[in-house]
Structure formats: C-alpha cells, structure tokens
mmCIF file of C-alpha atoms and ligand atoms in Angstrom:
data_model
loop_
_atom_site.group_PDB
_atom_site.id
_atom_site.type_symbol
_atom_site.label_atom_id
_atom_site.label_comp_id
_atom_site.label_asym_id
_atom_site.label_seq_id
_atom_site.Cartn_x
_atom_site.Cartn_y
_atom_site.Cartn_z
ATOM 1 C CA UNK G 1 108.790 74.585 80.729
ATOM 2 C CA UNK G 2 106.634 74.816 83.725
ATOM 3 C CA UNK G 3 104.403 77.795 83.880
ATOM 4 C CA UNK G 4 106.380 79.601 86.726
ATOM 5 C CA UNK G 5 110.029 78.938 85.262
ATOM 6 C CA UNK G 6 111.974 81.780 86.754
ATOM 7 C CA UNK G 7 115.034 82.062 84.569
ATOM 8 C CA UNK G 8 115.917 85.786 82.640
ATOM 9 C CA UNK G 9 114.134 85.931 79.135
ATOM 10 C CA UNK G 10 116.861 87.547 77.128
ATOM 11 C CA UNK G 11 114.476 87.977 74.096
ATOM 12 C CA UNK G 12 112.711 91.209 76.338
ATOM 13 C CA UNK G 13 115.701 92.325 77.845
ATOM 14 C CA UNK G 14 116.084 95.605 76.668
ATOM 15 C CA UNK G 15 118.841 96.808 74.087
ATOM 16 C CA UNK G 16 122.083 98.150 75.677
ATOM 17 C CA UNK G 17 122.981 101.504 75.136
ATOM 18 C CA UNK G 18 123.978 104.410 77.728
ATOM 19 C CA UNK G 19 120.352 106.642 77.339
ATOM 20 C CA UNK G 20 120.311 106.204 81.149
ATOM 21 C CA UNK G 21 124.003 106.946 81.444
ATOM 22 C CA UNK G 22 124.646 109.064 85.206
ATOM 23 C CA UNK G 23 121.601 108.469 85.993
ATOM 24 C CA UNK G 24 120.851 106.966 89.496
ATOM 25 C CA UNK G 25 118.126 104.310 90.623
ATOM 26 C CA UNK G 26 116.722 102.920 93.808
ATOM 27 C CA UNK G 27 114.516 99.860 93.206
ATOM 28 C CA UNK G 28 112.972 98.541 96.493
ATOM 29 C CA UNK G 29 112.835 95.241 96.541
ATOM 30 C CA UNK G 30 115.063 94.997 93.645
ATOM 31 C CA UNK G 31 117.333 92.042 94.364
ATOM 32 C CA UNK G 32 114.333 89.364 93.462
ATOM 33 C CA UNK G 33 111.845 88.991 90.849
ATOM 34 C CA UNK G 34 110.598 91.926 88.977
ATOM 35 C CA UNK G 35 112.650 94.523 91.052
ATOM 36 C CA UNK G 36 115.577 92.275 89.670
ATOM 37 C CA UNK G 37 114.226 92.337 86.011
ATOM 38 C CA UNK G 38 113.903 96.544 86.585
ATOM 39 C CA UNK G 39 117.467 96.936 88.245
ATOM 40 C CA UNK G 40 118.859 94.735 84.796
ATOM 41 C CA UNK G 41 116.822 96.670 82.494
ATOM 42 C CA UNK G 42 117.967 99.631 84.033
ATOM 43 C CA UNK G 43 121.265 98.772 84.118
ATOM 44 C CA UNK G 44 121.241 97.965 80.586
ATOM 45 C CA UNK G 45 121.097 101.893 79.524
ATOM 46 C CA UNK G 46 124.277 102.510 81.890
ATOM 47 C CA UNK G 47 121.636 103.738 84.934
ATOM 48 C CA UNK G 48 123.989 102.992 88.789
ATOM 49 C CA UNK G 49 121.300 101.041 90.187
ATOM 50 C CA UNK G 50 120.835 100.770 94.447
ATOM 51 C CA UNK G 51 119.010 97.672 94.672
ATOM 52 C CA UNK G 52 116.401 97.691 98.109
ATOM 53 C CA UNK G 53 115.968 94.438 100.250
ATOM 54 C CA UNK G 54 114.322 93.437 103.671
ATOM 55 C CA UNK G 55 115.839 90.370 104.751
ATOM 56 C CA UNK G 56 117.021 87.602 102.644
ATOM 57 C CA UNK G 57 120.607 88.514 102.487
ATOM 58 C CA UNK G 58 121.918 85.301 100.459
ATOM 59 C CA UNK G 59 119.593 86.587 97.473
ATOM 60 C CA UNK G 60 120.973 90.116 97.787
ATOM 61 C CA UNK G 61 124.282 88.619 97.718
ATOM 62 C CA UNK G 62 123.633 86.461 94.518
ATOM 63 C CA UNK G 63 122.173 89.231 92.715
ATOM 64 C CA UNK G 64 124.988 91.814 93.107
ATOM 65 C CA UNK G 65 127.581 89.342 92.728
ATOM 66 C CA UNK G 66 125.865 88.252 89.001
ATOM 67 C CA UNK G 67 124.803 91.846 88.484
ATOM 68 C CA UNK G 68 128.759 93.133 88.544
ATOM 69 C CA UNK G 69 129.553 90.124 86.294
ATOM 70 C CA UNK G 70 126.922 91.112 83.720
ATOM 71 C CA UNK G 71 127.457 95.203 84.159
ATOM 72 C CA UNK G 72 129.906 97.490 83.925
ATOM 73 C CA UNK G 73 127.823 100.244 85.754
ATOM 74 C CA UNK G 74 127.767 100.500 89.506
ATOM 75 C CA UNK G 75 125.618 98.654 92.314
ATOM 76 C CA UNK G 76 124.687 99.427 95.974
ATOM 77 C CA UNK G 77 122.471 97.382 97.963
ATOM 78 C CA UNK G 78 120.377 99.253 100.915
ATOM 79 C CA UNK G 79 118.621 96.612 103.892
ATOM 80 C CA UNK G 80 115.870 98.048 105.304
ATOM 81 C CA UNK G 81 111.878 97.810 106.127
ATOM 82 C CA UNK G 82 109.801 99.927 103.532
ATOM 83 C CA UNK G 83 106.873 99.761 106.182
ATOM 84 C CA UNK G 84 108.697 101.521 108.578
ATOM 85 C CA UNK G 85 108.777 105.402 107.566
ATOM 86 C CA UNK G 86 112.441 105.686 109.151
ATOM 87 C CA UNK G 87 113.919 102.804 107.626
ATOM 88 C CA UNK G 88 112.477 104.786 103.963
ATOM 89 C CA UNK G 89 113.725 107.800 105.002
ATOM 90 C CA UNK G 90 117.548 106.523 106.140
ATOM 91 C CA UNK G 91 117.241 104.438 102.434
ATOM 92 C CA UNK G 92 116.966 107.474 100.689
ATOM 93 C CA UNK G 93 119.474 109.514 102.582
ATOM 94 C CA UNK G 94 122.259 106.339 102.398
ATOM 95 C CA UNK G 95 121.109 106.076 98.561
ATOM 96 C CA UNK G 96 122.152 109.952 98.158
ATOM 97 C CA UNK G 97 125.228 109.815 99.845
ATOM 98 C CA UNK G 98 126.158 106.833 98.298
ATOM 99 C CA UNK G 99 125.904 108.036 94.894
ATOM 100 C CA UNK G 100 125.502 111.512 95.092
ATOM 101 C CA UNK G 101 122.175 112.092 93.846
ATOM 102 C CA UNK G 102 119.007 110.076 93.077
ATOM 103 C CA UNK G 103 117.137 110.177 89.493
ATOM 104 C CA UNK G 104 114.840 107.386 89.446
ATOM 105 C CA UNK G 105 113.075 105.593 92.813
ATOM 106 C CA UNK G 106 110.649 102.459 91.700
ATOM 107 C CA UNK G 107 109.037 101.733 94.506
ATOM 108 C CA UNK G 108 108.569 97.786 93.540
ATOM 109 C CA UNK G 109 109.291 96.083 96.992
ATOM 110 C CA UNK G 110 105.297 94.101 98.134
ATOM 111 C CA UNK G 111 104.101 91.147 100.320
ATOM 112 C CA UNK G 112 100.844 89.341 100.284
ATOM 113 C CA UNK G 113 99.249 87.620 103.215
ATOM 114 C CA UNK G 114 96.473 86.210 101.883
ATOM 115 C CA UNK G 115 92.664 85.462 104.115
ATOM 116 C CA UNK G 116 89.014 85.862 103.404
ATOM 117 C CA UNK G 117 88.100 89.501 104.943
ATOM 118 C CA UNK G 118 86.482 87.083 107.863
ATOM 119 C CA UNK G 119 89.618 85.949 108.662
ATOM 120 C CA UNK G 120 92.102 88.719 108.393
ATOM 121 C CA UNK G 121 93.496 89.491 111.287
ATOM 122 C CA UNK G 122 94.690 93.600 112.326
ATOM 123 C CA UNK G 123 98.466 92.634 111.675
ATOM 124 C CA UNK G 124 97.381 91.105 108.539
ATOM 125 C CA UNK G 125 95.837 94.108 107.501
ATOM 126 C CA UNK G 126 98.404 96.975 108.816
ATOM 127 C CA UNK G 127 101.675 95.045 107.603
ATOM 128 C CA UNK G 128 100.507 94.534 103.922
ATOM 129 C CA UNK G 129 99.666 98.109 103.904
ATOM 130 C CA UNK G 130 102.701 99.380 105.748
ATOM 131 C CA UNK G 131 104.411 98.018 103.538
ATOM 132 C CA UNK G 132 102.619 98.365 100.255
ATOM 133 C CA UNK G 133 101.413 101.444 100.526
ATOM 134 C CA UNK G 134 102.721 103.497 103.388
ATOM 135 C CA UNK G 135 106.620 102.568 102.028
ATOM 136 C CA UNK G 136 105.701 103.982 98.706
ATOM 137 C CA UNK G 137 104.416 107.390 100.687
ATOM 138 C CA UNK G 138 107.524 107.823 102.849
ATOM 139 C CA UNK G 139 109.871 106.664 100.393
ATOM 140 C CA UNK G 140 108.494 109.212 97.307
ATOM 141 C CA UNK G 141 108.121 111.964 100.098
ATOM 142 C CA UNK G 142 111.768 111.683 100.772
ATOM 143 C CA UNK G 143 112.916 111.400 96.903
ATOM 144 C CA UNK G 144 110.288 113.935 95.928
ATOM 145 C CA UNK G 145 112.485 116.878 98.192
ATOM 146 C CA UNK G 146 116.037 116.014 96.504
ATOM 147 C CA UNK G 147 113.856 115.550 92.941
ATOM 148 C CA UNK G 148 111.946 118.827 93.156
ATOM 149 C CA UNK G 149 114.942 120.795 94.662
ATOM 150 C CA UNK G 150 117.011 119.525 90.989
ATOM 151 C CA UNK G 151 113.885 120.143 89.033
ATOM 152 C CA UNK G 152 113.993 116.283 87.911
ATOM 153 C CA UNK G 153 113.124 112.773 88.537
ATOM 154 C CA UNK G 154 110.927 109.814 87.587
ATOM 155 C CA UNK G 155 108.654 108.122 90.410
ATOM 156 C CA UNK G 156 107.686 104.436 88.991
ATOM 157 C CA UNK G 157 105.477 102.722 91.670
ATOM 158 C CA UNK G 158 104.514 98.781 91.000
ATOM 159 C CA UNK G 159 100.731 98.289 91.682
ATOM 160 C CA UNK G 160 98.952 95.479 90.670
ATOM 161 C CA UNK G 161 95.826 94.426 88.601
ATOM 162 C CA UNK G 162 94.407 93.070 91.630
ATOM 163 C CA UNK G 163 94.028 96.448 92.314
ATOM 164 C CA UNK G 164 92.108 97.764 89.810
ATOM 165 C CA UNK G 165 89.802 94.172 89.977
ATOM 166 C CA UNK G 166 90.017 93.060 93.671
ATOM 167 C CA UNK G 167 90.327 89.026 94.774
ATOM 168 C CA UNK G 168 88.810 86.686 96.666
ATOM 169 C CA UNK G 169 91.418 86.489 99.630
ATOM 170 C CA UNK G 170 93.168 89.675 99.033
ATOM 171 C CA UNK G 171 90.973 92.486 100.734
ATOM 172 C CA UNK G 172 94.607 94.212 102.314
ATOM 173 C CA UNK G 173 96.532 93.267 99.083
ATOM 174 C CA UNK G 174 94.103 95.266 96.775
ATOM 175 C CA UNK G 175 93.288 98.045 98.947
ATOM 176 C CA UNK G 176 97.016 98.771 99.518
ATOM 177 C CA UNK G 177 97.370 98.643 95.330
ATOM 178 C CA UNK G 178 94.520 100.630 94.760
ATOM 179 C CA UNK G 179 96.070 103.203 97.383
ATOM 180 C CA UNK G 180 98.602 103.524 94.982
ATOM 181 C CA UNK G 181 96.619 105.028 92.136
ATOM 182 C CA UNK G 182 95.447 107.919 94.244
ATOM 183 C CA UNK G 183 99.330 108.704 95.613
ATOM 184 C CA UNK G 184 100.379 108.587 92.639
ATOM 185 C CA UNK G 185 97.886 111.171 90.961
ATOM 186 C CA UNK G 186 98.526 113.346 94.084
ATOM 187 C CA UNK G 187 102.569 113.463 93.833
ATOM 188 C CA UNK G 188 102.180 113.782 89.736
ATOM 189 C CA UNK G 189 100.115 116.944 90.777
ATOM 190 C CA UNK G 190 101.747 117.982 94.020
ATOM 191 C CA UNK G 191 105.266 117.460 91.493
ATOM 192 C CA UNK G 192 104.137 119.959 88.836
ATOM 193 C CA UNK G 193 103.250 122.505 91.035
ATOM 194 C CA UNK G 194 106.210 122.612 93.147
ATOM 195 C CA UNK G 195 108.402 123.121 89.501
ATOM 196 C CA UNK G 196 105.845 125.238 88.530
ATOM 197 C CA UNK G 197 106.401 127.256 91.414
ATOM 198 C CA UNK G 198 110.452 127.052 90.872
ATOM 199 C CA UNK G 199 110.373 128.419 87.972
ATOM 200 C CA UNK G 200 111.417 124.603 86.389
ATOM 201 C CA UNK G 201 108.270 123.329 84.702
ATOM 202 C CA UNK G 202 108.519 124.997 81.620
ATOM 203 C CA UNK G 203 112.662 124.509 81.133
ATOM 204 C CA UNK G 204 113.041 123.202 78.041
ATOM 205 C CA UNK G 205 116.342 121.346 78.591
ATOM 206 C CA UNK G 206 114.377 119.569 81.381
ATOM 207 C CA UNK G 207 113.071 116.242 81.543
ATOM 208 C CA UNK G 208 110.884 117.123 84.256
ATOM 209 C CA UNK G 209 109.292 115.105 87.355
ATOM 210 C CA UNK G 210 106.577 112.478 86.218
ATOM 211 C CA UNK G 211 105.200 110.092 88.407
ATOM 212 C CA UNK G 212 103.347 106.901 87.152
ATOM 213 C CA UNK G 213 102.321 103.590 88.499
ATOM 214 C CA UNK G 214 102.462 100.141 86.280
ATOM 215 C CA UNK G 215 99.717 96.803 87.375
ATOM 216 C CA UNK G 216 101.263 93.836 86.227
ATOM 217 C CA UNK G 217 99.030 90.984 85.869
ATOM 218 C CA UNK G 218 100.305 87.650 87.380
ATOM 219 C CA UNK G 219 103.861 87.569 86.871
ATOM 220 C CA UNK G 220 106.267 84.028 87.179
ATOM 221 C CA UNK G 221 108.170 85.271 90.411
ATOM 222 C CA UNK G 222 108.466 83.311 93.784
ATOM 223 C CA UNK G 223 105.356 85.666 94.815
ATOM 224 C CA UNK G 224 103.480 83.013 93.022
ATOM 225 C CA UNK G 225 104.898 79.735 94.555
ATOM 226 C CA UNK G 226 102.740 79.399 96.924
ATOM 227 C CA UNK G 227 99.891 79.354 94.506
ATOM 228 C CA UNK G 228 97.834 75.429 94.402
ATOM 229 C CA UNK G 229 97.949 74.238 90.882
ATOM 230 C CA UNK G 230 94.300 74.093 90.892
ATOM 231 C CA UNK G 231 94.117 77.759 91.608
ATOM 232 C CA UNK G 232 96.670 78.851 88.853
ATOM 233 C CA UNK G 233 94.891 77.011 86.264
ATOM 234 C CA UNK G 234 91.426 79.369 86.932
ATOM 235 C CA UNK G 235 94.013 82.186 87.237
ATOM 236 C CA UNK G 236 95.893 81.026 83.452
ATOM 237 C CA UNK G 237 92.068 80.351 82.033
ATOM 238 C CA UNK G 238 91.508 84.177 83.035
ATOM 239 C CA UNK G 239 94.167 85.787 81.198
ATOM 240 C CA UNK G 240 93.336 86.204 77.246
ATOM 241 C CA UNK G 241 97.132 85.706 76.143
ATOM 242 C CA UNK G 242 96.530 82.762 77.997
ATOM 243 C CA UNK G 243 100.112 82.759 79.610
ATOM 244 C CA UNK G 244 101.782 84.377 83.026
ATOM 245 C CA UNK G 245 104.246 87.295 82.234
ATOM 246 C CA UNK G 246 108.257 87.918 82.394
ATOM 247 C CA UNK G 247 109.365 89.620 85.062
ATOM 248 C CA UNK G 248 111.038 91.090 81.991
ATOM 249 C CA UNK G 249 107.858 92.216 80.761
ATOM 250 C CA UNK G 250 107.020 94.425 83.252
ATOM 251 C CA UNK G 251 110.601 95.997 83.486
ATOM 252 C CA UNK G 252 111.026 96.753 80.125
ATOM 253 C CA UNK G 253 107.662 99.720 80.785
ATOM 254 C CA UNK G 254 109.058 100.862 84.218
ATOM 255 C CA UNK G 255 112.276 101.680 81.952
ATOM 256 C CA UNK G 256 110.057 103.316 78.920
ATOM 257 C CA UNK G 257 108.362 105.464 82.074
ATOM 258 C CA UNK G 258 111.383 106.052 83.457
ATOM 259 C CA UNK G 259 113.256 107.623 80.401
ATOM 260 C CA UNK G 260 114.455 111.259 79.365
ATOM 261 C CA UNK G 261 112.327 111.129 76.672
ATOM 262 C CA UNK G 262 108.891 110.095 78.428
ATOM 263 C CA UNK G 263 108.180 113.508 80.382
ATOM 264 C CA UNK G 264 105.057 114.518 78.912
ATOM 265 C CA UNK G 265 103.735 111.350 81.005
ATOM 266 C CA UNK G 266 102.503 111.760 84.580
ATOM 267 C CA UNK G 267 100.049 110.585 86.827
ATOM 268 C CA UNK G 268 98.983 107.748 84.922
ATOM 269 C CA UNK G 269 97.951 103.824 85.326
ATOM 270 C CA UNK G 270 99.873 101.687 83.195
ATOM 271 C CA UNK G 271 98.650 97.494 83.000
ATOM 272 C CA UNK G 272 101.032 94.971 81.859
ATOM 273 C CA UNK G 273 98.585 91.688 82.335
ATOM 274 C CA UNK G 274 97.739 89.550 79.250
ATOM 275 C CA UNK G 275 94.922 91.607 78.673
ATOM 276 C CA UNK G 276 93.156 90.748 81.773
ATOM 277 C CA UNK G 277 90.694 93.705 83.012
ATOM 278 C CA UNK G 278 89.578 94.272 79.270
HETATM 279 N N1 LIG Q 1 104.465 88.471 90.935
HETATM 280 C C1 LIG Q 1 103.281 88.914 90.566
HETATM 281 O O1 LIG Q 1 102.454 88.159 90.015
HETATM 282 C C2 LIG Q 1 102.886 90.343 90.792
HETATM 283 C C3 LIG Q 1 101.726 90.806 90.179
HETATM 284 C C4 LIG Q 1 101.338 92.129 90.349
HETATM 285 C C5 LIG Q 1 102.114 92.964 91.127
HETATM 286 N N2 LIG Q 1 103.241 92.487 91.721
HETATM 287 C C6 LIG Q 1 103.988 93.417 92.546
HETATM 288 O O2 LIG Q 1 105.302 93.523 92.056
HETATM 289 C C7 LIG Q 1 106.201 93.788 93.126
HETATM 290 C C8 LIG Q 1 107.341 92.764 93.100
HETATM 291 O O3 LIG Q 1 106.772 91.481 93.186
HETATM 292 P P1 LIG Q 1 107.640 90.125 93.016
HETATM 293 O O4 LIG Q 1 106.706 89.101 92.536
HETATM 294 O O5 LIG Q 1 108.885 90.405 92.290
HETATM 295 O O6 LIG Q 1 107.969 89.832 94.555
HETATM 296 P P2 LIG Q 1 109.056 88.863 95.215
HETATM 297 O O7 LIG Q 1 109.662 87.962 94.204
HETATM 298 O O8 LIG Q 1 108.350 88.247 96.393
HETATM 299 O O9 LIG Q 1 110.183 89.892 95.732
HETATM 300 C C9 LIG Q 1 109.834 90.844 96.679
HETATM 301 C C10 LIG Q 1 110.987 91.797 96.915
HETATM 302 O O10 LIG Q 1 110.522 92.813 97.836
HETATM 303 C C11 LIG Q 1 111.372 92.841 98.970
HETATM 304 N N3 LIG Q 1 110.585 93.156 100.169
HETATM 305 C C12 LIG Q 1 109.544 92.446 100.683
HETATM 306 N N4 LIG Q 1 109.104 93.046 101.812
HETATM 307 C C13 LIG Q 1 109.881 94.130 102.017
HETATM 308 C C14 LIG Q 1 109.942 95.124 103.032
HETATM 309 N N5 LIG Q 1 109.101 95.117 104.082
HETATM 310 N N6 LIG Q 1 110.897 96.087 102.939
HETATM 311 C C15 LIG Q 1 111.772 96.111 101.893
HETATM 312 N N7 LIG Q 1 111.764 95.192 100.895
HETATM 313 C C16 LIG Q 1 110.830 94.205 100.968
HETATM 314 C C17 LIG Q 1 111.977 91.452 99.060
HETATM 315 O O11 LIG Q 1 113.190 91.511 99.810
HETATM 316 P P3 LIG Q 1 113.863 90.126 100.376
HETATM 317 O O12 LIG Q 1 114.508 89.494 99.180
HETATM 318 O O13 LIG Q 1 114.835 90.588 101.397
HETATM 319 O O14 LIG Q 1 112.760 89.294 100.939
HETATM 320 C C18 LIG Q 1 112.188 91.154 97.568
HETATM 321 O O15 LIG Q 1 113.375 91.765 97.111
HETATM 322 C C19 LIG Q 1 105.355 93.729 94.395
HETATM 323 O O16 LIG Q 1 104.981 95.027 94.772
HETATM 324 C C20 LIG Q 1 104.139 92.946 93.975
HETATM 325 O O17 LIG Q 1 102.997 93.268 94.752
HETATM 326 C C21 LIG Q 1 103.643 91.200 91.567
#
C-alpha cells in the first residue's frame, strides 16, 4: 500500500448512531479528501450534511451520488468561491434555506501554492489567504448571526500544523493557518458574549456556541500528490508515528468537537499529526 493510498479506512469511521440526528452541517470543501471524511463522519450520527465545492463538478457529483448510496440522511451540495466574501455569504444563506437552519459550519475547504518567500508572487500571496483565511472570516461571520440568534452552534475550522511550525516554501500557506488560531479565539470570545448578553449562556438545556480549530499533520489526500518522493520521505522521517494520517483521522475529532456533548470546549487548538510539533 503506497503511502498516499486514498481509499476510506472503515476501521476509524465512526460508529453509527443518530447523536447528530436534525442537526445540519456545511463542510466547505467537503466533496474531497478530509472535508469528505468529515461530511461521512458526520453523516454517520444522522447530521443532513451540505457539502461546499469550488470547481471540480465530476468529484461533487461522485461524492453525492456514493454519499446517498451509503446514507439515509440528506445531502446538498453548494458551488461557490470561499475567497470571495459574497460567494460565503450567498453559501450560507442557500445552506439555510435549503435546510432550514444551520448547526454545524467546518470551514475545511484550502489551497496551497507553494514558492520560497523570494519568489512568491502578490496573487500567490492574496489567493491562498483569500481563501484560507478570509473564507473562514466571512463564512463564520455569516453562520455566527443565525447561530447566536438560536443560542447554538459549533464552528470547526481546519488549520494545519504548518501553522503552528512554518515550511520552507509555504510563507502564505502558514500565515493564512496561523490566522486561523487568532479568529478562532476571537469568535469563541466574541460567541460567549453575545449569549451572555441574550440571556443564553447559562441555559442549561443548551449546548451552547463553541468554536475550535483542528491542525492535521500531513494527511494522504490529493493535496499531497504533488509532493516529490524525495521530499515525502524527509516529511515521513519527521513524523514520530512514522506514518501519514486518514483523512478519517482527522474527521473523527471535528465530529468529537462538533458534538452536543463537547460544549464546555471553545477557543481551542486541537493537532491531529503523528506527534509532530512535540
Ligand atoms: N492534506 C493534508 O496533508 C493537510 C494537512 C493539514 C491541513 N490540511 C487542510 O485540510 C483542508 C482539506 O485539505 P485536503 O487535503 O482534503 O484538500 P483537497 O483534497 O485538495 O480538497 C480541497 C477541497 O477544498 C475545495 N476548495 C478548494 N478551493 C476552494 C475555494 N476557493 N472555494 C471553495 N472550495 C474550495 C475543493 O473543491 P473542488 O473539489 O471543487 O476543487 C475540495 O473540495 C485544507 O484546509 C488543508 O489546508 C490538509
């Protein structure tokens, strides 16, 4: 099995059950990869999932076609551009009409472009942190009204350990993950205040509004294709558990963040990476 093999790893899919049963979830990018693993996972405690894409229609197709053979719950996919602020804010609105409310946004869909600071160009620059970054600002601004207005939600946004350790080649890349710490500390405070302030913090029924980011370490998705063999044998010789991880992996935490029973948990940094920033 070659170290990127990209098929489903039913040993970490989590258990079925119906824990997540009415709620509703918008993964960005979630029709590839880990947003793929997150929407299954999800899925997989009776969540409707809407399933975020930018482009590659074939793959969105594929997905929802195998997703309705494997669930009985419900699936929506949404095209847009998370680096463009309107295209977040008409995702959220077509989400909410869709489905009639929103519980859950991951905000999983990323890019690389990858050049020596030297070399990077504006575009290179702006687009990875349009996109990154600025998608996970407008997106959670226009989830965190419907959220606070309800007095619930969960906010999962997908970093990256590159973020928290920076890379040779990845100046944008990082910056735009380590943007995400700081948002999400902001909107986890900004969150409880505004329930606070509604009277909702304190409900005891409630399950609250927690926002938390994840960093996966290097995870087997086409993200990683590109990657020279040379290279991802100093990247596997850097990892402890001396392996790359399931996109599986990583959704099986975005779903233990994004549960009922997880809402004394806000604000924090979660890493998923074979114990590589120890
Ligand atoms: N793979 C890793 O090793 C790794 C490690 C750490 C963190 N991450 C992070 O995990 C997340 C998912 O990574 P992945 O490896 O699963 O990526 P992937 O396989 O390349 O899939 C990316 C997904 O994001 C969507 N997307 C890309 N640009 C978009 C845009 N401008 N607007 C809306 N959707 C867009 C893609 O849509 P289309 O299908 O239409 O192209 C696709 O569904 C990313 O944020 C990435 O930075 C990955």
């Amino acid at each position: 099995m070659g170290v990127l093999d990209l098929t489903c790893d039913d040993n970490v899919t989590t258990r079925v059950g119906n824990k997540l049963k009415g709620r509703v979830a918008l993964v960005t990018g979630g029709t590839r990869g880990i947003g793929a693993a997150i929407c299954r996972s999800l899925a997989s405690q009776g969540a409707v999932i809407a399933a975020g894409y930018s482009g590659n229609d074939q793959a969105a197709g594929e997905f929802r076609d195998a997703f309705t053979q494997e669930y009985s719950t419900s699936i929506s996919t949404h095209k847009g551009n998370v680096g463009d602020p309107g295209d977040c804010r008409r995702t959220i609105d077509d989400v909410i009409a869709t489905h009639g409310r929103l519980d859950i946004l991951v905000n999983n869909a990323g890019i690389t472009i990858d050049k020596t600071v030297l070399k990077m160009s504006d575009d290179d620059w702006y687009n990875v942190l349009n996109v990154n970054l600025s998608g996970a600002f407008f997106l959670s601004q226009a989830a965190l009204r419907h959220m606070a207005e309800r007095g619930s939600g969960r906010i999962v946004n997908v970093s990256s350990v590159i973020g928290e350790m920076g890379n040779i080649g990845q100046a944008n890349y990082a910056a735009s993950k380590s943007g995400l710490f700081g948002l999400t500390k902001t909107l986890a405070r900004e969150a409880s205040r505004m329930l606070a302030r509604s009277g909702k913090l304190t409900d005891p029924d409630g399950i609250g509004l927690t926002i938390n980011t994840i960093t996966p370490g290097f995870i087997a998705t086409e993200m990683l294709e590109h990657i020279p063999d040379k290279v991802m044998e100093q990247i596997l010789s850097q990892i402890p558990l001396g392996r790359l991880g399931k996109p599986e992996e990583i959704a099986r935490v975005v779903h233990f963040l994004a549960a009922d029973a997880s809402s004394y948990i806000t604000g924090q940094v979660w890493g998923v990476n074979g114990g590589m920033d120890m």
